Amino acid sequence: MPDKPRADLSAFASALRRRGIAPPVADRLALEMADHLDDVVDELIAAGESERAARDRALARLGEPETLAASCCAYSELKVWWKRYPRVAAFVYPLMYVVALPAAPVLAGIAHRALVARWTACLFASGVVTSTLFWLLTVVVSPG
Amino acid sequence: MARSNPPFMSGVPELLLLKLLDGREMYGYELVKAVRAATGEAIALGEGVVYPALHALERGGALRSRRRSVAGRTRVYYTLTARGRRRLAGLADDWQRIQGGVAAALGEPSHV
């Protein structure tokens, strides 16, 4: 038996994420809502409706993705932590930036250590050459 | 006919879902229908209430879920845990106390 077309509930999942629902929860809610929709469609078909009419009616019964997502947001434990504790996030995030800013060049250096080593070797070599030239110049030009 | 959930319904969806799941494994759509049937159509919980409530109860350790394929259809089934049973007992006690208090207040004449 061919698979029935499933309702695209990506708009619902996106609306949930925009409202701060954690992405894995949003994806599972959308999946369960699609299962639910299939059950409603099956029930309406069993009651005598055509598949098309049943699907349209089931979708209409479910409501607009934004409205449905809004009603799903009553449980704060389903949200990402910075939406659950916005005051803590307002303190933690700037602090993280203060720590991350000086660490950023160090971490970038570690990530590109081969390039940094090459540049360091070049700078060292040019320093040695320049010092040698200065030394030679001092020896040649000195009156004694 | 079932009406939308008024503000004093706080905690009722959890209580009903835990009660219905006490004894047997059920999935979301089945629970939506079971709530209507069990309450004599007095309470109809919408999809936007049932699924988030199930997720929240699962997060709190009151429920366990598993995805199961039955007759070519895949669904998420929920079962009550030991913690869920304790939560159900607590919520049921709270509800009995509130219900008794409201019934007493409605049944008795005003003290004024």
Coordinates of C-alpha atoms in Angstrom, one line a residue:
Chain A
M1 CA 0.0 0.0 0.0
P2 CA 1.5 3.4 -0.9
D3 CA 2.2 5.8 1.9
K4 CA -0.3 8.6 2.4
P5 CA 1.0 12.1 2.0
R6 CA 1.8 13.6 5.4
A7 CA 1.0 17.1 6.4
D8 CA 3.9 19.5 6.3
L9 CA 4.2 20.8 9.8
S10 CA 7.5 22.6 9.4
A11 CA 5.8 25.9 9.8
F12 CA 4.5 24.7 13.2
A13 CA 8.0 23.5 14.2
S14 CA 9.5 26.8 13.1
A15 CA 6.8 28.8 15.1
L16 CA 7.7 26.7 18.2
R17 CA 11.4 27.4 17.8
R18 CA 10.8 31.1 17.4
R19 CA 8.8 31.0 20.6
G20 CA 11.8 29.5 22.4
I21 CA 10.8 25.8 22.5
A22 CA 13.9 23.6 22.4
P23 CA 14.6 22.3 18.9
P24 CA 14.4 18.6 19.7
V25 CA 11.1 19.2 21.5
A26 CA 9.7 21.3 18.6
D27 CA 10.6 18.6 16.1
R28 CA 9.0 15.8 18.2
L29 CA 5.9 17.9 18.8
A30 CA 5.6 18.5 15.0
L31 CA 6.0 14.7 14.4
E32 CA 3.4 13.8 17.0
M33 CA 1.0 16.5 15.6
A34 CA 1.5 14.9 12.1
D35 CA 0.6 11.5 13.6
H36 CA -2.4 13.1 15.3
L37 CA -3.5 14.7 12.0
D38 CA -3.3 11.3 10.3
D39 CA -5.5 9.8 13.0
V40 CA -8.1 12.6 12.5
V41 CA -8.0 12.1 8.7
D42 CA -8.5 8.4 9.1
E43 CA -11.5 9.0 11.4
L44 CA -13.1 11.4 9.0
I45 CA -12.5 9.1 6.0
A46 CA -14.2 6.3 8.0
A47 CA -17.1 8.7 8.6
G48 CA -17.6 9.0 4.9
E49 CA -15.5 12.0 3.8
S50 CA -13.2 12.0 0.8
E51 CA -9.5 11.9 1.6
R52 CA -9.0 15.5 0.3
A53 CA -11.9 16.9 2.3
A54 CA -10.8 14.9 5.4
R55 CA -7.3 16.3 5.2
D56 CA -8.6 19.9 4.7
R57 CA -11.0 19.6 7.6
A58 CA -8.4 18.0 9.9
L59 CA -5.9 20.8 9.1
A60 CA -8.6 23.4 9.8
R61 CA -9.4 21.7 13.1
L62 CA -5.8 21.8 14.1
G63 CA -5.7 25.6 13.5
E64 CA -3.1 28.1 12.3
P65 CA 0.6 27.0 13.1
E66 CA 1.2 30.3 15.1
T67 CA -1.9 29.9 17.2
L68 CA -1.2 26.2 17.9
A69 CA 2.5 27.0 18.7
A70 CA 1.3 29.8 21.1
S71 CA -0.9 27.3 23.0
C72 CA 2.1 24.9 23.2
C73 CA 4.2 27.5 25.1
A74 CA 2.4 27.3 28.4
Y75 CA 4.9 24.8 29.7
S76 CA 8.2 26.7 30.4
E77 CA 10.1 23.5 30.9
L78 CA 9.9 22.8 27.2
K79 CA 11.8 26.0 26.4
V80 CA 15.5 26.6 26.0
W81 CA 17.2 27.7 29.2
W82 CA 17.7 31.3 28.2
K83 CA 14.0 31.7 27.6
R84 CA 13.2 30.1 30.9
Y85 CA 15.7 32.2 32.8
P86 CA 16.0 35.4 30.9
R87 CA 17.5 37.3 33.8
V88 CA 20.2 34.7 34.3
A89 CA 20.9 34.8 30.6
A90 CA 21.2 38.6 30.7
F91 CA 24.0 38.2 33.2
V92 CA 25.7 35.1 31.8
Y93 CA 25.9 36.0 28.1
P94 CA 27.8 39.3 28.6
L95 CA 30.1 37.5 31.1
M96 CA 30.7 34.8 28.4
Y97 CA 31.7 37.5 25.9
V98 CA 34.1 39.1 28.4
V99 CA 35.8 35.7 28.8
A100 CA 35.6 34.8 25.2
L101 CA 37.0 38.1 23.7
P102 CA 40.6 37.7 25.1
A103 CA 40.5 34.0 24.6
A104 CA 39.5 34.3 20.9
P105 CA 43.0 35.1 19.5
V106 CA 44.5 32.4 21.6
L107 CA 42.0 29.9 20.4
A108 CA 42.4 31.1 16.8
G109 CA 46.2 30.6 17.2
I110 CA 45.7 27.1 18.4
A111 CA 43.3 26.3 15.6
H112 CA 45.8 27.6 13.0
R113 CA 49.0 26.5 14.8
A114 CA 50.8 25.4 11.6
L115 CA 50.3 28.8 10.0
V116 CA 51.3 30.6 13.2
A117 CA 54.5 28.4 13.5
R118 CA 55.4 29.2 9.8
W119 CA 55.0 32.9 10.4
T120 CA 56.9 32.8 13.7
A121 CA 59.8 30.9 11.9
C122 CA 59.8 33.6 9.1
L123 CA 59.8 36.4 11.6
F124 CA 62.7 34.7 13.6
A125 CA 64.7 34.2 10.3
S126 CA 64.2 37.8 9.2
G127 CA 65.3 38.9 12.7
V128 CA 68.5 36.8 12.5
V129 CA 69.3 38.1 8.9
T130 CA 68.7 41.8 10.0
S131 CA 70.8 41.4 13.2
T132 CA 73.7 39.8 11.1
L133 CA 73.6 42.7 8.6
F134 CA 73.7 45.2 11.4
W135 CA 76.6 43.4 13.0
L136 CA 78.5 43.3 9.7
L137 CA 77.7 47.0 9.1
T138 CA 79.0 47.8 12.5
V139 CA 82.2 45.8 11.9
V140 CA 82.9 47.3 8.5
V141 CA 82.1 50.9 9.4
S142 CA 83.7 51.0 12.8
P143 CA 86.9 53.2 12.8
G144 CA 89.0 50.8 15.1
Chain B
M1 CA -20.8 20.2 24.1
A2 CA -17.2 20.6 25.4
R3 CA -16.1 24.1 25.9
S4 CA -12.6 25.7 25.8
N5 CA -10.5 25.5 28.9
P6 CA -11.2 28.3 31.4
P7 CA -8.4 29.7 33.5
F8 CA -9.3 27.6 36.6
M9 CA -8.4 24.5 34.6
S10 CA -4.8 24.9 35.7
G11 CA -3.4 21.4 36.7
V12 CA -6.5 19.6 35.4
P13 CA -4.9 18.4 32.1
E14 CA -2.0 16.8 34.0
L15 CA -4.4 15.2 36.4
L16 CA -6.6 13.7 33.7
L17 CA -3.7 12.6 31.5
L18 CA -2.0 10.9 34.5
K19 CA -5.3 9.2 35.5
L20 CA -6.0 7.9 32.0
L21 CA -2.4 6.6 31.7
D22 CA -2.6 4.8 35.0
G23 CA -3.1 1.3 34.0
R24 CA -2.4 1.4 30.2
E25 CA -0.2 2.8 27.6
M26 CA -1.8 5.3 25.3
Y27 CA -0.9 7.7 22.5
G28 CA -1.8 11.4 22.0
Y29 CA -4.9 11.1 19.8
E30 CA -6.2 8.3 21.9
L31 CA -5.8 10.5 25.0
V32 CA -7.6 13.4 23.4
K33 CA -10.6 11.2 22.8
A34 CA -10.3 9.4 26.1
V35 CA -10.5 12.8 28.0
R36 CA -13.7 13.7 26.3
A37 CA -15.2 10.3 26.9
A38 CA -14.1 10.1 30.5
T39 CA -15.4 13.5 31.4
G40 CA -18.7 13.0 29.6
E41 CA -17.7 15.6 26.9
A42 CA -17.5 18.2 29.7
I43 CA -13.8 18.7 29.1
A44 CA -12.1 18.7 25.7
L45 CA -8.4 19.2 25.7
G46 CA -7.0 20.5 22.4
E47 CA -3.9 19.2 20.7
G48 CA -2.1 22.4 21.8
V49 CA -2.7 21.4 25.4
V50 CA -2.3 17.6 25.4
Y51 CA 1.0 17.2 23.6
P52 CA 2.9 19.9 25.5
A53 CA 1.5 18.6 28.8
L54 CA 2.7 15.1 27.9
H55 CA 6.1 16.4 27.0
A56 CA 6.3 18.4 30.3
L57 CA 5.2 15.4 32.3
E58 CA 7.8 13.2 30.6
R59 CA 10.5 15.9 31.3
G60 CA 9.5 15.8 34.9
G61 CA 9.9 12.0 35.0
A62 CA 6.1 11.3 35.4
L63 CA 5.8 9.6 32.0
R64 CA 8.0 7.5 29.7
S65 CA 7.5 7.4 26.0
R66 CA 8.4 5.1 23.2
R67 CA 7.8 5.2 19.4
R68 CA 5.9 2.1 18.3
S69 CA 4.6 0.9 15.0
V70 CA 1.1 -0.6 15.1
A71 CA -0.8 -1.7 11.9
G72 CA 1.5 0.4 9.7
R73 CA 1.1 3.5 11.8
T74 CA 3.9 4.9 14.0
R75 CA 2.9 6.6 17.2
V76 CA 4.4 7.8 20.4
Y77 CA 3.0 5.8 23.3
Y78 CA 3.1 7.1 26.9
T79 CA 3.2 5.1 30.1
L80 CA 3.1 6.2 33.7
T81 CA 6.2 5.9 35.9
A82 CA 6.5 5.4 39.7
R83 CA 7.1 9.1 40.0
G84 CA 4.0 9.7 37.8
R85 CA 1.9 7.6 40.2
R86 CA 3.0 9.7 43.1
R87 CA 2.3 12.8 41.2
L88 CA -1.2 11.5 40.3
A89 CA -1.9 10.7 44.0
G90 CA -0.8 14.3 45.0
L91 CA -2.8 16.0 42.2
A92 CA -5.9 13.9 43.0
D93 CA -5.7 14.8 46.7
D94 CA -5.3 18.5 45.8
W95 CA -8.3 18.3 43.4
Q96 CA -10.5 16.5 46.0
R97 CA -9.7 19.2 48.5
I98 CA -10.4 22.1 46.1
Q99 CA -13.5 20.4 44.8
G100 CA -14.8 19.9 48.4
G101 CA -14.0 23.5 49.3
V102 CA -15.8 24.9 46.2
A103 CA -18.8 22.6 46.6
A104 CA -19.0 23.6 50.3
A105 CA -18.8 27.3 49.4
L106 CA -21.4 26.9 46.6
G107 CA -23.8 24.8 48.8
E108 CA -23.7 27.0 51.9
P109 CA -25.4 30.3 52.4
S110 CA -23.3 33.5 52.5
H111 CA -21.7 34.4 55.9
V112 CA -22.5 38.1 55.3

